[in-house]
Coordinates of C-alpha atoms in Angstrom, one line a residue:
M1 CA 0.0 0.0 0.0
A2 CA 1.3 3.5 -0.8
T3 CA 2.2 5.7 2.1
D4 CA 3.0 9.4 2.4
N5 CA 6.7 10.0 1.9
R6 CA 9.3 12.7 1.9
V7 CA 8.7 16.3 0.8
V8 CA 10.9 17.5 -2.1
E9 CA 11.4 21.3 -2.7
T10 CA 11.0 22.2 -6.3
T11 CA 11.8 25.6 -7.9
Y12 CA 8.0 26.4 -7.6
G13 CA 7.3 25.0 -4.2
P14 CA 7.4 21.8 -2.1
V15 CA 5.6 18.6 -3.1
R16 CA 4.9 15.5 -1.0
G17 CA 5.0 12.1 -2.7
A18 CA 4.3 8.5 -1.7
T19 CA 6.2 5.3 -1.3
D20 CA 4.8 2.1 -2.8
G21 CA 7.1 -0.8 -2.0
D22 CA 10.5 -0.2 -3.5
V23 CA 9.4 2.9 -5.5
Q24 CA 8.7 6.5 -4.6
T25 CA 6.3 8.5 -6.7
W26 CA 5.4 12.2 -7.0
K27 CA 2.3 12.6 -9.3
G28 CA 0.5 15.5 -10.9
I29 CA 3.3 18.1 -10.4
R30 CA 2.7 21.3 -12.3
Y31 CA 5.5 22.2 -14.7
A32 CA 3.5 25.1 -16.2
A33 CA 0.5 27.3 -15.5
P34 CA -3.0 26.1 -16.3
P35 CA -3.3 26.8 -20.0
V36 CA -6.8 28.2 -19.8
A37 CA -8.6 31.5 -20.7
D38 CA -5.9 33.8 -22.2
L39 CA -3.3 31.0 -22.1
R40 CA -5.4 28.7 -24.3
F41 CA -3.6 28.3 -27.7
R42 CA -0.6 30.1 -26.2
L43 CA 2.9 29.0 -25.2
P44 CA 3.2 27.5 -21.7
E45 CA 4.0 29.9 -18.9
P46 CA 5.7 29.1 -15.5
P47 CA 3.3 28.0 -12.8
P48 CA 2.5 30.4 -9.9
P49 CA 4.8 29.5 -7.0
W50 CA 3.3 27.9 -3.9
G51 CA 4.4 28.0 -0.3
N52 CA 2.5 25.2 1.4
V53 CA 3.4 21.6 0.7
V54 CA 1.3 20.3 -2.2
D55 CA 0.0 16.7 -2.2
A56 CA 1.6 14.8 -5.1
T57 CA 0.1 11.4 -4.5
S58 CA -2.4 11.3 -7.4
Y59 CA -2.3 12.0 -11.1
G60 CA -3.2 15.4 -12.5
P61 CA -5.9 15.7 -15.2
A62 CA -5.3 14.2 -18.7
C63 CA -5.5 16.6 -21.6
P64 CA -9.1 17.0 -23.0
Q65 CA -9.5 14.6 -26.0
P66 CA -12.3 13.1 -28.1
D67 CA -13.6 9.6 -27.5
F68 CA -12.8 7.2 -30.3
P69 CA -14.8 4.0 -29.9
N70 CA -12.4 2.1 -32.1
M71 CA -9.4 3.4 -30.0
P72 CA -10.5 3.0 -26.4
L73 CA -8.0 4.1 -23.8
E74 CA -7.9 3.9 -20.0
L75 CA -6.4 7.4 -19.3
G76 CA -6.1 6.8 -15.5
A77 CA -7.3 10.3 -14.7
P78 CA -10.2 12.7 -15.4
R79 CA -9.8 15.2 -18.3
A80 CA -9.3 18.9 -17.9
E81 CA -7.4 21.7 -19.6
D82 CA -5.3 22.2 -16.5
C83 CA -3.3 19.3 -17.7
L84 CA 0.4 20.4 -17.8
R85 CA 1.6 18.1 -15.1
L86 CA 4.3 15.4 -14.8
N87 CA 5.0 12.4 -12.6
V88 CA 8.3 11.3 -11.1
W89 CA 9.1 7.7 -10.3
A90 CA 12.3 6.9 -8.3
P91 CA 13.8 4.0 -6.4
A92 CA 12.7 4.1 -2.8
D93 CA 16.3 4.8 -1.6
A94 CA 16.9 7.6 -4.1
R95 CA 18.1 10.8 -2.5
P96 CA 19.5 14.2 -3.7
G97 CA 23.0 13.8 -5.0
D98 CA 22.6 10.2 -6.2
A99 CA 22.7 11.4 -9.8
K100 CA 20.8 8.5 -11.2
P101 CA 20.1 8.4 -15.0
V102 CA 16.7 9.9 -16.0
M103 CA 14.2 8.7 -18.6
V104 CA 11.5 11.2 -19.7
W105 CA 8.5 9.5 -21.4
L106 CA 6.2 11.0 -24.0
H107 CA 3.1 9.0 -24.7
G108 CA 1.6 8.3 -28.1
G109 CA -1.9 8.7 -29.5
A110 CA -1.7 10.3 -33.0
Y111 CA -1.2 13.7 -31.3
V112 CA -4.9 13.6 -30.1
L113 CA -5.1 10.8 -27.5
G114 CA -3.4 9.5 -24.4
S115 CA -1.9 10.7 -21.1
S116 CA 1.0 10.1 -18.8
S117 CA -1.4 8.5 -16.3
Q118 CA -2.3 5.5 -18.4
P119 CA -1.8 2.3 -16.4
L120 CA 0.5 0.9 -19.1
Y121 CA 3.1 3.6 -18.1
D122 CA 3.4 2.5 -14.4
A123 CA 7.1 2.7 -14.1
H124 CA 7.7 0.3 -11.2
R125 CA 9.5 -2.4 -13.1
L126 CA 11.5 0.1 -15.3
V127 CA 12.7 2.0 -12.2
T128 CA 13.6 -1.0 -10.0
G129 CA 15.1 -3.1 -12.8
G130 CA 17.3 -0.3 -14.2
D131 CA 17.9 1.9 -11.1
V132 CA 16.7 4.9 -13.0
I133 CA 14.4 7.9 -12.4
V134 CA 11.4 8.0 -14.8
V135 CA 9.4 11.1 -15.6
T136 CA 6.1 10.8 -17.5
V137 CA 4.7 14.0 -19.1
N138 CA 1.4 15.4 -20.2
Y139 CA 1.4 17.8 -23.1
R140 CA -1.5 19.4 -24.9
L141 CA -3.2 17.4 -27.6
G142 CA -5.2 17.8 -30.8
A143 CA -6.4 21.4 -31.5
L144 CA -5.2 22.6 -28.1
G145 CA -1.6 21.5 -28.8
F146 CA -1.1 21.0 -32.5
L147 CA -3.5 23.4 -34.4
D148 CA -1.5 26.2 -36.0
L149 CA -3.7 29.3 -35.7
S150 CA -0.7 31.7 -35.9
S151 CA -1.8 33.1 -39.3
F152 CA -4.9 34.4 -37.6
S153 CA -3.1 36.4 -34.9
T154 CA -4.3 40.0 -34.4
P155 CA -3.3 42.9 -32.1
R156 CA -6.1 41.7 -29.8
R157 CA -5.0 38.1 -29.7
R158 CA -1.8 36.1 -30.5
F159 CA -1.8 32.5 -31.4
D160 CA 1.4 30.4 -31.0
P161 CA 2.4 27.5 -33.3
N162 CA 3.7 24.1 -32.1
I163 CA 2.2 24.5 -28.6
G164 CA 2.6 20.8 -27.8
L165 CA 6.3 20.9 -28.6
H166 CA 6.7 23.9 -26.4
D167 CA 4.9 22.1 -23.6
V168 CA 7.5 19.3 -23.8
L169 CA 10.4 21.8 -23.8
A170 CA 8.9 23.4 -20.7
A171 CA 8.8 19.9 -19.0
L172 CA 12.4 19.2 -20.0
R173 CA 13.5 22.5 -18.5
W174 CA 11.6 21.6 -15.3
V175 CA 13.5 18.3 -15.3
R176 CA 16.8 20.1 -15.8
D177 CA 16.1 22.4 -12.9
N178 CA 14.6 20.0 -10.5
I179 CA 15.4 16.4 -11.0
A180 CA 18.6 16.5 -8.8
A181 CA 16.3 17.0 -5.8
F182 CA 14.6 13.6 -6.6
G183 CA 18.0 11.8 -7.0
G184 CA 18.4 12.2 -10.8
D185 CA 21.2 13.5 -12.9
A186 CA 20.2 16.4 -15.2
E187 CA 23.2 15.7 -17.4
R188 CA 21.9 12.1 -18.1
V189 CA 18.4 12.6 -19.4
T190 CA 17.1 10.3 -22.1
L191 CA 14.0 11.4 -23.9
F192 CA 11.9 8.5 -25.1
G193 CA 8.5 8.1 -26.6
E194 CA 6.3 6.0 -28.9
S195 CA 4.2 6.9 -32.0
A196 CA 3.3 10.6 -31.7
G197 CA 5.5 10.8 -28.6
A198 CA 8.4 9.4 -30.7
G199 CA 7.5 11.9 -33.4
I200 CA 8.1 14.6 -30.8
V201 CA 11.4 13.0 -29.9
T202 CA 12.6 12.9 -33.6
T203 CA 11.3 16.5 -34.1
L204 CA 13.1 17.8 -31.0
L205 CA 16.3 16.2 -32.2
T206 CA 16.4 19.0 -34.8
V207 CA 15.0 21.9 -32.7
P208 CA 17.7 24.4 -31.6
A209 CA 15.8 25.2 -28.4
A210 CA 16.1 21.6 -27.3
A211 CA 19.9 21.7 -27.3
G212 CA 21.3 20.5 -24.0
L213 CA 17.9 19.3 -22.6
F214 CA 18.5 15.6 -23.2
A215 CA 21.7 13.5 -23.6
G216 CA 20.1 10.6 -25.4
A217 CA 16.9 9.7 -27.3
I218 CA 14.7 6.6 -28.0
A219 CA 12.1 6.8 -30.7
Q220 CA 9.7 3.8 -30.9
S221 CA 7.6 3.8 -34.1
S222 CA 8.1 7.5 -34.9
P223 CA 6.0 9.1 -37.7
A224 CA 9.1 11.2 -38.4
T225 CA 7.9 12.6 -41.7
S226 CA 4.5 13.6 -40.4
V227 CA 5.6 17.2 -40.0
Y228 CA 3.9 19.7 -42.3
D229 CA 4.4 23.2 -43.7
S230 CA 2.5 26.3 -42.7
D231 CA 0.2 26.2 -45.8
R232 CA -1.1 22.8 -45.0
A233 CA -1.4 23.7 -41.4
R234 CA -3.5 26.8 -42.3
R235 CA -5.9 24.7 -44.4
V236 CA -6.5 22.5 -41.4
A237 CA -7.0 25.5 -39.2
V238 CA -9.6 27.0 -41.6
S239 CA -11.4 23.7 -41.7
F240 CA -11.4 23.6 -37.9
L241 CA -12.8 27.1 -37.6
D242 CA -15.5 26.3 -40.2
K243 CA -16.7 23.3 -38.0
L244 CA -17.1 25.8 -35.2
G245 CA -18.9 28.3 -37.4
I246 CA -16.2 30.9 -36.7
D247 CA -14.9 33.3 -39.3
P248 CA -11.1 33.5 -39.4
S249 CA -11.4 37.2 -38.6
D250 CA -13.1 36.2 -35.3
A251 CA -10.6 33.5 -34.4
D252 CA -9.8 35.3 -31.1
T253 CA -13.2 34.1 -29.8
L254 CA -11.6 30.6 -29.5
A255 CA -10.3 31.6 -26.1
D256 CA -13.9 31.5 -24.8
A257 CA -15.2 28.6 -26.9
P258 CA -16.6 25.6 -24.8
I259 CA -14.1 22.8 -24.7
A260 CA -16.8 20.4 -25.8
A261 CA -17.2 22.3 -29.1
I262 CA -13.5 22.4 -29.6
L263 CA -13.3 18.6 -29.1
A264 CA -16.2 18.0 -31.5
A265 CA -14.6 20.1 -34.2
S266 CA -11.3 18.4 -33.6
Q267 CA -12.8 15.0 -34.0
E268 CA -14.4 15.9 -37.3
V269 CA -11.2 17.4 -38.7
F270 CA -9.2 14.4 -37.4
D271 CA -11.5 12.0 -39.3
E272 CA -11.7 14.0 -42.5
V273 CA -8.0 14.8 -43.1
P274 CA -6.7 11.2 -43.7
A275 CA -9.9 10.3 -45.6
R276 CA -9.2 13.2 -48.0
N277 CA -5.4 12.9 -48.0
P278 CA -4.4 9.3 -47.1
G279 CA -1.3 9.0 -45.0
T280 CA -1.7 12.4 -43.4
L281 CA -2.8 13.5 -39.9
A282 CA -4.7 16.6 -38.9
F283 CA -2.7 17.7 -35.9
V284 CA 1.1 17.5 -36.1
P285 CA 4.3 19.6 -35.6
I286 CA 4.7 22.4 -38.1
V287 CA 7.7 23.9 -39.8
D288 CA 7.1 27.4 -38.4
G289 CA 10.4 29.0 -39.1
E290 CA 10.8 29.9 -35.4
L291 CA 11.0 26.7 -33.3
L292 CA 11.3 24.3 -36.1
H293 CA 13.3 25.5 -39.2
D294 CA 12.8 22.6 -41.6
Y295 CA 11.6 19.0 -41.8
P296 CA 13.3 16.9 -39.2
V297 CA 14.4 14.1 -41.6
K298 CA 15.8 16.7 -44.0
L299 CA 17.7 18.4 -41.2
A300 CA 19.0 15.1 -39.9
Q301 CA 20.2 14.1 -43.3
A302 CA 22.0 17.4 -43.5
G303 CA 23.9 16.6 -40.3
R304 CA 21.9 19.2 -38.3
S305 CA 20.4 17.1 -35.5
H306 CA 21.7 17.3 -31.9
P307 CA 24.7 14.9 -31.5
V308 CA 23.1 12.6 -28.9
P309 CA 23.0 8.8 -29.1
L310 CA 19.7 7.5 -30.5
I311 CA 17.7 4.2 -30.4
I312 CA 15.1 4.2 -33.2
G313 CA 13.0 1.5 -34.6
T314 CA 9.6 0.1 -35.5
N315 CA 7.4 -2.9 -35.2
R316 CA 7.3 -5.4 -38.0
H317 CA 3.6 -5.2 -38.7
E318 CA 2.7 -1.6 -37.6
A319 CA -0.3 -1.2 -39.9
A320 CA -2.1 -4.3 -38.7
L321 CA -3.4 -2.5 -35.7
F322 CA -5.1 0.2 -37.8
R323 CA -6.7 -2.5 -39.9
L324 CA -8.0 -4.3 -36.7
M325 CA -9.5 -1.0 -35.5
R326 CA -10.8 0.0 -38.9
S327 CA -8.9 3.2 -38.5
P328 CA -8.5 5.6 -41.5
L329 CA -5.2 6.9 -40.1
M330 CA -3.1 4.7 -42.4
P331 CA -3.5 3.9 -46.1
I332 CA -3.9 0.2 -46.0
T333 CA -6.1 -0.4 -49.0
P334 CA -5.0 -0.4 -52.7
R335 CA -7.2 2.6 -53.4
A336 CA -5.7 4.6 -50.5
I337 CA -2.2 3.6 -51.4
T338 CA -2.8 4.8 -55.0
S339 CA -4.2 8.1 -53.7
M340 CA -1.2 8.6 -51.4
F341 CA 1.3 8.1 -54.2
T342 CA -0.7 10.4 -56.6
Q343 CA -0.7 13.2 -54.0
I344 CA 3.0 12.8 -53.2
A345 CA 3.9 13.0 -56.9
A346 CA 1.7 16.1 -57.4
E347 CA 3.2 17.9 -54.4
Q348 CA 6.8 17.2 -55.4
P349 CA 6.9 17.3 -59.2
D350 CA 10.7 18.2 -59.3
L351 CA 11.8 15.1 -57.5
Q352 CA 12.7 11.8 -59.2
L353 CA 10.4 9.7 -57.0
P354 CA 9.9 6.0 -57.5
T355 CA 6.5 5.2 -59.0
Q356 CA 3.8 3.2 -57.2
E357 CA 4.5 0.3 -59.5
Q358 CA 8.2 0.3 -58.5
I359 CA 7.3 0.3 -54.8
V360 CA 4.7 -2.4 -55.1
A361 CA 7.0 -4.6 -57.1
A362 CA 9.4 -4.7 -54.2
Y363 CA 6.7 -6.4 -52.1
S364 CA 5.8 -9.0 -54.8
R365 CA 6.9 -11.9 -52.5
L366 CA 3.9 -11.1 -50.2
G367 CA 0.2 -11.9 -50.7
R368 CA -2.1 -9.1 -51.7
R369 CA -3.3 -8.2 -48.2
A370 CA 0.2 -8.4 -46.6
R371 CA 1.6 -6.4 -49.5
F372 CA -0.4 -3.3 -48.9
L373 CA -0.2 -3.5 -45.1
S374 CA 3.6 -3.7 -45.4
I375 CA 3.7 -0.7 -47.8
A376 CA 1.6 1.3 -45.3
T377 CA 3.9 0.2 -42.4
D378 CA 7.0 1.3 -44.4
A379 CA 5.5 4.6 -45.6
G380 CA 4.3 5.7 -42.3
F381 CA 6.9 4.4 -39.9
R382 CA 9.8 2.2 -41.1
M383 CA 11.3 4.2 -43.9
P384 CA 11.0 7.5 -42.1
S385 CA 12.9 5.9 -39.2
V386 CA 15.5 4.5 -41.5
W387 CA 16.0 7.8 -43.3
L388 CA 16.3 9.7 -40.0
A389 CA 18.8 7.0 -38.7
E390 CA 20.9 7.4 -41.8
G391 CA 21.1 11.2 -41.3
H392 CA 21.5 11.2 -37.5
G393 CA 24.3 8.6 -37.8
K394 CA 26.5 11.4 -39.2
V395 CA 26.6 13.2 -35.8
A396 CA 26.1 10.5 -33.2
P397 CA 25.7 6.7 -32.7
V398 CA 22.3 5.3 -33.9
Y399 CA 20.9 1.9 -32.9
L400 CA 18.2 0.6 -35.2
Y401 CA 15.8 -2.1 -34.2
R402 CA 12.7 -4.0 -35.4
F403 CA 10.4 -5.5 -32.9
D404 CA 9.1 -8.8 -34.4
Y405 CA 7.6 -10.8 -31.5
A406 CA 3.9 -11.6 -31.3
T407 CA 2.1 -13.8 -28.8
P408 CA 0.0 -16.7 -30.0
L409 CA -3.2 -14.7 -29.5
L410 CA -1.9 -11.7 -31.6
K411 CA -0.9 -14.2 -34.3
L412 CA -4.3 -15.8 -34.3
L413 CA -5.9 -12.3 -34.7
L414 CA -3.5 -11.5 -37.6
V415 CA -2.3 -8.5 -35.6
N416 CA 1.3 -9.9 -35.0
A417 CA 3.9 -7.3 -34.1
A418 CA 1.5 -4.4 -34.7
H419 CA 1.8 -0.7 -33.7
A420 CA 2.2 -0.3 -29.9
T421 CA 2.5 -4.0 -29.2
E422 CA 6.1 -3.4 -27.9
L423 CA 4.9 -1.1 -25.1
P424 CA 4.2 -3.6 -22.3
Y425 CA 7.7 -5.1 -23.0
V426 CA 9.4 -1.7 -22.5
W427 CA 7.5 -1.0 -19.3
G428 CA 7.4 -4.6 -18.0
N429 CA 3.6 -4.5 -17.6
L430 CA 2.7 -7.6 -19.5
G431 CA -0.8 -8.9 -18.8
A432 CA -1.6 -5.9 -16.6
Q433 CA -5.0 -4.1 -16.5
G434 CA -6.9 -6.9 -18.3
D435 CA -4.4 -7.1 -21.2
P436 CA -5.6 -10.3 -23.0
T437 CA -2.6 -10.8 -25.3
L438 CA -1.1 -13.6 -23.1
R439 CA -4.4 -15.6 -22.9
L440 CA -3.3 -18.3 -25.3
G441 CA 0.2 -18.6 -23.8
G442 CA 3.6 -17.2 -24.4
T443 CA 4.1 -15.7 -20.9
R444 CA 7.5 -17.1 -20.3
T445 CA 8.9 -16.0 -23.6
A446 CA 7.3 -12.6 -23.3
K447 CA 8.7 -11.9 -19.9
A448 CA 12.2 -12.9 -21.1
I449 CA 11.9 -10.5 -24.1
S450 CA 10.6 -7.7 -21.7
K451 CA 13.7 -8.2 -19.5
R452 CA 16.0 -7.9 -22.4
V453 CA 14.3 -4.8 -23.8
R454 CA 14.2 -3.1 -20.4
T455 CA 17.9 -3.9 -19.8
R456 CA 18.9 -2.5 -23.2
W457 CA 16.8 0.7 -22.7
T458 CA 18.0 1.4 -19.2
N459 CA 21.6 0.6 -20.0
F460 CA 21.4 3.1 -22.9
A461 CA 20.1 5.7 -20.5
T462 CA 22.9 4.9 -18.0
H463 CA 25.9 4.4 -20.3
G464 CA 24.8 5.6 -23.8
K465 CA 25.0 2.1 -25.1
P466 CA 22.1 -0.4 -25.3
A467 CA 23.9 -3.5 -23.9
G468 CA 21.7 -6.5 -23.2
P469 CA 21.9 -9.1 -20.4
D470 CA 24.9 -11.4 -20.3
G471 CA 25.1 -13.7 -23.3
E472 CA 23.0 -11.5 -25.6
P473 CA 24.4 -10.2 -28.9
D474 CA 26.2 -6.9 -28.9
W475 CA 24.1 -4.2 -30.6
T476 CA 26.4 -2.2 -32.9
P477 CA 25.5 1.2 -34.4
Y478 CA 23.8 1.5 -37.7
Q479 CA 26.3 2.4 -40.4
D480 CA 26.4 2.3 -44.2
V481 CA 28.9 -0.6 -44.2
D482 CA 26.4 -3.1 -42.7
R483 CA 23.1 -1.2 -41.8
A484 CA 23.0 -3.2 -38.5
C485 CA 19.5 -3.8 -37.1
L486 CA 18.6 -5.6 -33.9
L487 CA 15.7 -8.0 -34.5
I488 CA 13.8 -8.4 -31.3
D489 CA 11.9 -11.7 -31.2
K490 CA 12.1 -14.9 -29.2
R491 CA 15.8 -14.2 -29.4
D492 CA 17.7 -11.0 -30.1
T493 CA 19.5 -11.2 -33.5
L494 CA 21.8 -8.6 -35.0
A495 CA 21.2 -8.6 -38.8
S496 CA 22.7 -6.6 -41.7
Y497 CA 21.0 -5.1 -44.7
V498 CA 17.5 -6.0 -43.4
D499 CA 15.0 -5.8 -46.3
A500 CA 17.7 -4.2 -48.6
H501 CA 15.5 -4.5 -51.7
I502 CA 12.7 -2.6 -49.9
R503 CA 15.2 0.2 -48.9
A504 CA 16.5 0.3 -52.5
A505 CA 12.9 0.7 -53.9
W506 CA 12.0 3.6 -51.7
G507 CA 15.3 5.4 -52.4
D508 CA 16.5 8.6 -50.7
E509 CA 14.3 11.4 -52.2
M510 CA 11.2 10.2 -50.5
V511 CA 12.5 11.8 -47.3
S512 CA 10.2 14.7 -48.2
F513 CA 7.2 12.4 -48.0
R514 CA 4.6 13.9 -45.8

C-alpha cells in the first residue's frame, strides 16, 4: 500500500509524494501554469509559486480529448485543460546527490489521444530493474496543442504555433532544474516516446531550443515525416474554424469557446484529413520557421540534428493495428495507397520519385493483403525511421531495431507485431490491467523479451550504449557498411541489410514524404 513519503522542494514549491514498496512517486506536479482562458492556444507559462506543501500522490488531469470507440484508452485520470503536469518515479532509496540516470517519457496517440497516467506507463519495473528515475509527461493534444492558428493572430490576440512541442520543452526545462532533488542526474536525461511521442522525440532532435535538454533519445515507431508546412497547417485551421462556425477574422473568440465544441470540431477534422489525404494527420508539428526551421528528416540528413545517441525502430507489422481498429489513419487499401502516391507526386513534381509500380514490385513476395499492409507500415513508420537514422548517424551513434515478436493470440488475430505492441515489454507491464494478449500462452517468452528490452533501454540511459543481459548479442550502431539492425523476437538477433530490396525501392528522395 502506498504511504506518504518525503517532501521535495522544487523551484516552484514543495511537493509530497508516496512510497509504494521499492518505488517512490510524485504525481501530478505542475510544470506550467494552467493553459486556460488567455493562455489557451498560447505557449506554456511558468506556474505560480506555492508556499504550502502540495500533495503529489495522485495524477493530475489528462488533456481533454475526443472519445474514439475504435481506439478506447484507459487514461487513468479525469480530463481537464489544467493538464500540464508530470510524474516522477524513483527507487525508494533515491536521495538528492545520487545522480541516477533519468528517462523522460512522451506518450503516443496520434497527437490527439493519451496521457501520462495510463496504467500501461506505471514505471515500477523500469525503475527498479534499471535503477533509473522515470518522468512521465502530459502535453496538450489535438487542436489545443497542434493546431496552428498563428496566421490568424491580431493585435487583440496572439496564437502560437507548435504549442505541444513547447509544452514538452517546458517539461524538459523543469527536469533540468529540479530532477537532482529527486535523485536524478540532469546531465543524463534520455527522452523516449512511442508513436506521436516518438514523433516529438525525432522532431526535437532538430529543434535548436532543445539543445542540452537531453543527452540521449529513444524513438519507438516515430512518424518522423508527419511534419507539415504552414500552408497545409493553415488549411487544417480554416477547416477547424469552419466546423465551429467561426470566421477566421473572429478567431480570437476561441479563447472563450466551450471545450466540448473544440473537441467535437477536432474529431471531425481528425477524421476528415486522412480520408481526404491518405497517409496524413490533422494535428502534427509544423515547420514554423521559429521553433522548427525545416523538416526533421531533412535536417538530420544534412547533419543538423543534436549529437546525442539514438535508439530508433519500428514494429514489423505496424499497420495491422489500424486494420484491426478499422482506422483511416493509415492507407492500408490499394485505393488509399494509390491516392497517397498520386498526391506525393503532385506535391513534389521536381523530385525523381519511385513510382507506385516500382514500390509495389518490391513487395511481390507477399500476398495481396500483406503487401499493402507492409507498404503502409514502411511509408508511415519504417522508412521515415531509416531515413532519419541514416542522417543522424553522421553526428552520433544510432541503434536501429525492429520488434518482431507476437504472442500466440496476436498471431491468431492476424495482428502480429503491430503498432504499440512493444509497449508492455518496454514497461514490464505484460498482462496488466486486463491485457488479453497472453491468454493463449507465451508468458515465459514474453517476460524474457521484456527483461532484455528493459535492460537495453536502461543501459542506454545509463551508459549511452544499449547493452543486453549477459550472453545477448552486442548491438552495434547503424552504419552504411552493414546497416546493422537488432531484430527483437524470441531471441535477439543482430542482422545486416534487413530488407535491402525494400530500402532500395524507396530510395532517398522520399524523405520529403509527408
